């Protein structure tokens, strides 16, 4: 790793730590703007002081900070239209220009960066309140082992027919890599996909027709569809249209396996073309929790194309 890359990697770690501090660790605290600090601290200020030229050059060439990615990592269900994304980009641009101006000054770096942070924080707080309400929730993505994902979906490797598509494969694409190591042709899509998968929004991806032997999505696509359905949002209809695109992308005999299940959609599928199999929770601890609480913790579904 070269010197410039190391400097920027250390900068990212320091900035992430400070953002966690001045947002109070949650979107709700950020939106409330209570008891938050804008001071960049000794470590970040010292790093900026020591590497002014390298960091300034990187800011000029790197484009806008990834505020959209940051927000999605805090709430995976956030849906932004073009105007909202433009507003978020404007906040990022203002912060970048402010940081460049602060680095170009000879003195007072700590106070100047604190002012940039305060302006960005206030703008982000207003944006979050507008988009997610006064008490926004943290709804983070998690990554699970390939074995657990297939267990929840009720599938074994021997039951999968290539090619396989993982919808919402995550930044590690662990299931994709695992399937490839088992000898299957597998692909993954995600808006934070690694180089080994495809960087794509699952609402925009071209699934094709009669292309896939299996499409998998563990706590991904169907979770978002269910969330928007229960909230009564128009995004549910968009997801439902893509759901049908995915089914049309299956080869005859192919399966779309996902968790949680979507019984309100599944009951409307033509039985002459699709067979639905409900997969109950397999893990003993989850079954016990469901029995003890009386709550339905959901299930997975396998939709197999018949014709």
CSV table of C-alpha atoms in Angstrom, one decimal:
chain,number,residue,atom,x,y,z
A,1,UNK,CA,0.0,0.0,0.0
A,2,UNK,CA,1.6,3.3,-1.1
A,3,UNK,CA,1.9,6.4,1.2
A,4,UNK,CA,-1.0,8.3,-0.3
A,5,UNK,CA,-3.3,5.3,0.0
A,6,UNK,CA,-2.3,4.8,3.6
A,7,UNK,CA,-3.0,8.5,4.4
A,8,UNK,CA,-6.5,8.4,2.9
A,9,UNK,CA,-7.3,5.1,4.6
A,10,UNK,CA,-6.3,6.6,8.0
A,11,UNK,CA,-8.3,9.7,7.1
A,12,UNK,CA,-11.4,7.6,6.4
A,13,UNK,CA,-11.1,5.8,9.7
A,14,UNK,CA,-10.7,9.0,11.7
A,15,UNK,CA,-13.6,10.7,9.9
A,16,UNK,CA,-15.9,7.8,10.5
A,17,UNK,CA,-15.0,7.8,14.2
A,18,UNK,CA,-15.7,11.5,14.4
A,19,UNK,CA,-19.0,11.2,12.5
A,20,UNK,CA,-20.0,8.5,15.0
A,21,UNK,CA,-19.2,10.9,17.8
A,22,UNK,CA,-20.9,14.0,16.5
A,23,UNK,CA,-24.0,12.1,15.4
A,24,UNK,CA,-24.3,10.6,18.8
A,25,UNK,CA,-24.1,7.2,17.2
A,26,UNK,CA,-27.7,7.2,15.8
A,27,UNK,CA,-29.8,8.9,13.2
A,28,UNK,CA,-32.4,9.8,15.9
A,29,UNK,CA,-29.8,11.7,17.9
A,30,UNK,CA,-28.5,13.4,14.7
A,31,UNK,CA,-32.0,14.5,13.8
A,32,UNK,CA,-32.6,15.8,17.3
A,33,UNK,CA,-29.2,17.6,17.4
A,34,UNK,CA,-28.9,17.2,21.1
A,35,UNK,CA,-25.6,17.2,23.0
A,36,UNK,CA,-23.5,16.7,19.9
A,37,UNK,CA,-19.9,17.8,19.4
A,38,UNK,CA,-18.4,19.3,16.2
A,39,UNK,CA,-14.8,19.5,17.4
A,40,UNK,CA,-12.7,17.3,15.0
A,41,UNK,CA,-10.4,16.3,17.9
A,42,UNK,CA,-6.7,16.1,18.2
A,43,UNK,CA,-6.2,12.9,16.1
A,44,UNK,CA,-8.1,14.1,13.0
A,45,UNK,CA,-6.7,17.6,13.2
A,46,UNK,CA,-3.1,16.3,13.5
A,47,UNK,CA,-3.6,14.0,10.6
A,48,UNK,CA,-4.9,16.8,8.4
A,49,UNK,CA,-2.1,19.1,9.5
A,50,UNK,CA,0.6,16.5,8.6
A,51,UNK,CA,-0.9,15.5,5.3
A,52,UNK,CA,-2.4,18.8,3.9
A,53,UNK,CA,-1.1,18.4,0.4
A,54,UNK,CA,-2.0,14.7,0.0
A,55,UNK,CA,-5.5,15.1,1.4
A,56,UNK,CA,-6.2,18.3,-0.6
A,57,UNK,CA,-5.1,16.5,-3.9
A,58,UNK,CA,-7.3,13.6,-3.0
A,59,UNK,CA,-10.3,15.8,-2.3
A,60,UNK,CA,-9.9,17.6,-5.6
A,61,UNK,CA,-9.9,14.3,-7.6
A,62,UNK,CA,-12.1,12.0,-5.6
A,63,UNK,CA,-15.5,13.6,-6.3
A,64,UNK,CA,-18.2,13.9,-3.6
A,65,UNK,CA,-18.2,12.1,-0.3
A,66,UNK,CA,-20.4,9.1,-0.1
A,67,UNK,CA,-23.2,10.5,2.0
A,68,UNK,CA,-25.8,8.4,0.2
A,69,UNK,CA,-23.9,5.2,1.1
A,70,UNK,CA,-23.5,6.4,4.7
A,71,UNK,CA,-27.2,7.0,5.0
A,72,UNK,CA,-28.1,3.7,3.4
A,73,UNK,CA,-25.8,1.9,5.8
A,74,UNK,CA,-27.8,3.4,8.7
A,75,UNK,CA,-31.2,2.8,7.3
A,76,UNK,CA,-31.3,0.2,4.4
A,77,UNK,CA,-35.0,1.1,3.6
A,78,UNK,CA,-34.4,4.7,2.7
A,79,UNK,CA,-35.9,5.6,-0.7
A,80,UNK,CA,-34.7,8.9,-2.2
A,81,UNK,CA,-35.9,10.5,-5.4
A,82,UNK,CA,-33.7,12.5,-7.8
A,83,UNK,CA,-34.3,15.8,-6.0
A,84,UNK,CA,-33.4,14.3,-2.6
A,85,UNK,CA,-30.2,12.7,-4.0
A,86,UNK,CA,-29.3,16.1,-5.5
A,87,UNK,CA,-29.8,17.8,-2.2
A,88,UNK,CA,-27.6,15.2,-0.5
A,89,UNK,CA,-24.9,15.7,-3.2
A,90,UNK,CA,-25.1,19.4,-2.6
A,91,UNK,CA,-24.4,18.9,1.1
A,92,UNK,CA,-21.4,16.7,0.3
A,93,UNK,CA,-20.1,19.2,-2.2
A,94,UNK,CA,-20.3,22.0,0.3
A,95,UNK,CA,-18.4,20.0,2.9
A,96,UNK,CA,-15.7,19.1,0.4
A,97,UNK,CA,-15.2,22.7,-0.7
A,98,UNK,CA,-15.2,23.8,3.0
A,99,UNK,CA,-12.6,21.2,3.8
A,100,UNK,CA,-10.4,22.2,0.9
A,101,UNK,CA,-10.6,25.9,1.9
A,102,UNK,CA,-9.7,25.0,5.5
A,103,UNK,CA,-6.7,22.9,4.4
A,104,UNK,CA,-5.5,25.8,2.2
A,105,UNK,CA,-5.4,28.2,5.2
A,106,UNK,CA,-2.2,28.6,7.1
A,107,UNK,CA,-3.6,28.6,10.6
A,108,UNK,CA,-6.8,27.8,12.5
A,109,UNK,CA,-7.3,24.4,10.9
A,110,UNK,CA,-9.1,22.8,13.9
A,111,UNK,CA,-11.6,25.6,14.2
A,112,UNK,CA,-12.2,25.7,10.4
A,113,UNK,CA,-12.8,22.0,10.2
A,114,UNK,CA,-15.2,22.3,13.2
A,115,UNK,CA,-17.2,24.8,11.3
A,116,UNK,CA,-17.3,22.6,8.3
A,117,UNK,CA,-18.5,19.7,10.5
A,118,UNK,CA,-21.2,21.9,12.1
A,119,UNK,CA,-22.6,23.0,8.8
A,120,UNK,CA,-22.6,19.5,7.4
A,121,UNK,CA,-24.2,18.1,10.6
A,122,UNK,CA,-27.0,20.7,10.6
A,123,UNK,CA,-27.7,20.0,6.9
A,124,UNK,CA,-27.7,16.3,7.4
A,125,UNK,CA,-30.0,16.6,10.5
A,126,UNK,CA,-32.5,18.6,8.5
A,127,UNK,CA,-32.3,16.1,5.6
A,128,UNK,CA,-32.8,13.1,7.8
A,129,UNK,CA,-35.8,14.7,9.5
A,130,UNK,CA,-37.4,15.5,6.2
A,131,UNK,CA,-36.8,12.0,4.7
A,132,UNK,CA,-37.2,9.7,7.8
A,133,UNK,CA,-39.2,11.8,10.3
A,134,UNK,CA,-38.2,13.3,13.6
A,135,UNK,CA,-37.3,9.9,15.2
A,136,UNK,CA,-35.6,7.9,12.4
A,137,UNK,CA,-34.8,4.3,13.1
A,138,UNK,CA,-31.5,2.5,12.5
A,139,UNK,CA,-32.2,-0.4,10.2
A,140,UNK,CA,-28.7,-1.8,9.3
A,141,UNK,CA,-27.8,-4.5,6.8
A,142,UNK,CA,-26.0,-7.6,8.1
A,143,UNK,CA,-24.1,-10.3,6.4
A,144,UNK,CA,-24.7,-14.0,7.2
A,145,UNK,CA,-22.7,-17.1,6.6
A,146,UNK,CA,-23.5,-19.0,3.3
A,147,UNK,CA,-24.5,-22.0,5.3
A,148,UNK,CA,-27.0,-20.1,7.4
A,149,UNK,CA,-28.5,-18.4,4.3
A,150,UNK,CA,-29.1,-21.7,2.5
A,151,UNK,CA,-30.5,-23.3,5.7
A,152,UNK,CA,-33.0,-20.5,6.0
A,153,UNK,CA,-33.9,-20.8,2.3
A,154,UNK,CA,-34.3,-24.6,2.7
A,155,UNK,CA,-31.8,-25.4,0.0
A,156,UNK,CA,-28.7,-27.4,-0.4
A,157,UNK,CA,-26.0,-27.0,-3.0
A,158,UNK,CA,-27.1,-30.2,-4.8
A,159,UNK,CA,-30.6,-28.7,-5.2
A,160,UNK,CA,-29.3,-25.6,-7.1
A,161,UNK,CA,-29.1,-25.5,-10.8
A,162,UNK,CA,-26.7,-23.0,-12.4
A,163,UNK,CA,-26.5,-20.2,-13.2
A,164,UNK,CA,-27.4,-18.9,-9.7
A,165,UNK,CA,-28.1,-15.2,-8.9
A,166,UNK,CA,-27.8,-13.8,-5.4
A,167,UNK,CA,-30.0,-10.6,-5.2
A,168,UNK,CA,-28.5,-8.4,-2.5
A,169,UNK,CA,-25.3,-10.3,-2.2
A,170,UNK,CA,-23.7,-7.7,0.2
A,171,UNK,CA,-20.3,-6.1,0.0
A,172,UNK,CA,-18.5,-9.4,0.6
A,173,UNK,CA,-20.6,-11.5,-1.8
A,174,UNK,CA,-19.9,-14.4,0.5
A,175,UNK,CA,-22.6,-16.7,-0.8
A,176,UNK,CA,-21.6,-16.1,-4.4
A,177,UNK,CA,-18.0,-17.0,-3.6
A,178,UNK,CA,-19.0,-20.1,-1.7
A,179,UNK,CA,-21.2,-21.3,-4.5
A,180,UNK,CA,-18.4,-20.8,-7.0
A,181,UNK,CA,-16.1,-22.8,-4.8
A,182,UNK,CA,-18.6,-25.6,-4.9
A,183,UNK,CA,-18.4,-25.6,-8.7
A,184,UNK,CA,-21.5,-23.6,-9.6
A,185,UNK,CA,-21.7,-20.6,-11.9
A,186,UNK,CA,-22.9,-17.9,-9.6
A,187,UNK,CA,-23.4,-14.1,-9.9
A,188,UNK,CA,-24.4,-11.5,-7.3
A,189,UNK,CA,-25.8,-8.0,-7.5
A,190,UNK,CA,-25.8,-5.3,-4.8
A,191,UNK,CA,-25.5,-1.5,-4.7
A,192,UNK,CA,-22.3,-2.1,-2.7
A,193,UNK,CA,-21.1,-5.2,-4.5
A,194,UNK,CA,-17.4,-6.1,-4.6
A,195,UNK,CA,-15.4,-6.5,-7.8
A,196,UNK,CA,-16.2,-10.2,-7.8
A,197,UNK,CA,-20.0,-9.4,-8.3
A,198,UNK,CA,-22.1,-6.8,-10.1
A,199,UNK,CA,-22.7,-3.3,-8.8
A,200,UNK,CA,-26.4,-2.8,-9.5
A,201,UNK,CA,-29.6,-1.6,-8.0
A,202,UNK,CA,-32.0,-4.6,-7.9
A,203,UNK,CA,-34.8,-2.4,-9.1
A,204,UNK,CA,-32.8,-1.5,-12.2
A,205,UNK,CA,-31.0,-4.7,-13.0
A,206,UNK,CA,-31.8,-6.5,-16.3
A,207,UNK,CA,-32.7,-10.1,-15.1
A,208,UNK,CA,-33.4,-11.3,-18.6
A,209,UNK,CA,-35.9,-14.0,-19.6
A,210,UNK,CA,-35.4,-17.7,-18.8
A,211,UNK,CA,-31.8,-17.0,-17.8
A,212,UNK,CA,-31.3,-18.3,-14.2
A,213,UNK,CA,-31.5,-21.8,-12.7
A,214,UNK,CA,-31.9,-20.3,-9.3
A,215,UNK,CA,-32.3,-16.8,-7.8
A,216,UNK,CA,-31.7,-16.4,-4.1
A,217,UNK,CA,-32.3,-13.5,-1.7
A,218,UNK,CA,-31.9,-13.9,2.0
A,219,UNK,CA,-33.3,-10.9,4.0
A,220,UNK,CA,-32.9,-8.8,0.9
A,221,UNK,CA,-35.3,-8.1,-1.9
A,222,UNK,CA,-38.4,-9.6,-0.2
A,223,UNK,CA,-37.6,-7.9,3.1
A,224,UNK,CA,-37.7,-4.5,1.3
A,225,UNK,CA,-40.9,-5.4,-0.6
A,226,UNK,CA,-42.6,-6.4,2.6
A,227,UNK,CA,-41.4,-3.3,4.4
A,228,UNK,CA,-42.8,-1.0,1.8
A,229,UNK,CA,-46.0,-3.0,1.5
A,230,UNK,CA,-46.7,-2.8,5.2
A,231,UNK,CA,-45.9,1.0,5.1
A,232,UNK,CA,-48.3,1.5,2.2
A,233,UNK,CA,-45.6,3.0,0.1
A,234,UNK,CA,-45.6,3.2,-3.7
A,235,UNK,CA,-42.2,1.5,-3.7
A,236,UNK,CA,-44.0,-1.7,-2.9
A,237,UNK,CA,-45.6,-1.7,-6.4
A,238,UNK,CA,-42.2,-1.1,-8.0
A,239,UNK,CA,-40.8,-4.1,-6.1
A,240,UNK,CA,-43.8,-6.2,-7.0
A,241,UNK,CA,-43.2,-5.5,-10.7
A,242,UNK,CA,-39.5,-6.5,-10.3
A,243,UNK,CA,-40.6,-9.6,-8.4
A,244,UNK,CA,-42.5,-10.7,-11.5
A,245,UNK,CA,-39.5,-9.9,-13.7
A,246,UNK,CA,-37.4,-12.2,-11.5
A,247,UNK,CA,-39.9,-15.0,-11.9
A,248,UNK,CA,-39.9,-14.5,-15.7
A,249,UNK,CA,-36.1,-14.7,-15.6
A,250,UNK,CA,-36.2,-18.3,-14.2
A,251,UNK,CA,-35.7,-21.2,-16.5
A,252,UNK,CA,-38.4,-23.9,-16.5
A,253,UNK,CA,-37.7,-25.8,-13.3
A,254,UNK,CA,-35.8,-22.9,-11.8
A,255,UNK,CA,-36.5,-21.6,-8.3
A,256,UNK,CA,-36.7,-18.2,-6.7
A,257,UNK,CA,-35.9,-18.7,-3.0
A,258,UNK,CA,-36.3,-15.8,-0.6
A,259,UNK,CA,-36.8,-14.9,3.0
A,260,UNK,CA,-39.1,-13.5,4.4
A,261,UNK,CA,-41.9,-15.0,2.5
A,262,UNK,CA,-44.6,-12.9,0.7
A,263,UNK,CA,-47.9,-14.8,1.1
A,264,UNK,CA,-50.0,-11.8,-0.1
A,265,UNK,CA,-48.2,-12.0,-3.5
A,266,UNK,CA,-47.7,-15.8,-3.7
A,267,UNK,CA,-51.4,-16.5,-3.5
A,268,UNK,CA,-51.9,-14.6,-6.7
A,269,UNK,CA,-49.4,-16.5,-8.8
A,270,UNK,CA,-50.9,-18.7,-11.5
A,271,UNK,CA,-50.6,-22.3,-10.3
A,272,UNK,CA,-50.2,-23.5,-13.9
A,273,UNK,CA,-46.9,-21.7,-14.0
A,274,UNK,CA,-45.5,-21.5,-10.5
A,275,UNK,CA,-45.4,-23.8,-7.4
A,276,UNK,CA,-44.9,-22.2,-4.0
A,277,UNK,CA,-43.3,-24.0,-1.1
A,278,UNK,CA,-43.3,-22.5,2.4
A,279,UNK,CA,-40.1,-23.1,4.3
A,280,UNK,CA,-40.5,-22.9,8.1
A,281,UNK,CA,-37.7,-21.7,10.3
A,282,UNK,CA,-35.2,-24.5,10.6
A,283,UNK,CA,-32.9,-23.2,13.3
A,284,UNK,CA,-34.0,-24.7,16.7
A,285,UNK,CA,-33.4,-21.4,18.6
A,286,UNK,CA,-35.6,-19.5,16.2
A,287,UNK,CA,-38.3,-22.1,16.4
A,288,UNK,CA,-38.2,-22.0,20.2
A,289,UNK,CA,-38.4,-18.2,20.2
A,290,UNK,CA,-41.4,-18.3,18.0
A,291,UNK,CA,-43.1,-20.9,20.2
A,292,UNK,CA,-42.3,-19.1,23.4
A,293,UNK,CA,-43.4,-15.7,22.3
A,294,UNK,CA,-46.3,-16.6,20.1
A,295,UNK,CA,-45.0,-14.3,17.5
A,296,UNK,CA,-44.6,-15.1,13.8
A,297,UNK,CA,-41.0,-14.7,13.0
A,298,UNK,CA,-41.6,-15.3,9.3
A,299,UNK,CA,-40.7,-18.0,6.9
A,300,UNK,CA,-38.9,-18.5,3.6
A,301,UNK,CA,-40.5,-19.3,0.3
A,302,UNK,CA,-39.4,-21.2,-2.8
A,303,UNK,CA,-41.2,-20.4,-6.0
A,304,UNK,CA,-40.5,-22.9,-8.7
A,305,UNK,CA,-41.3,-22.2,-12.4
A,306,UNK,CA,-43.3,-25.0,-13.9
A,307,UNK,CA,-43.9,-23.7,-17.4
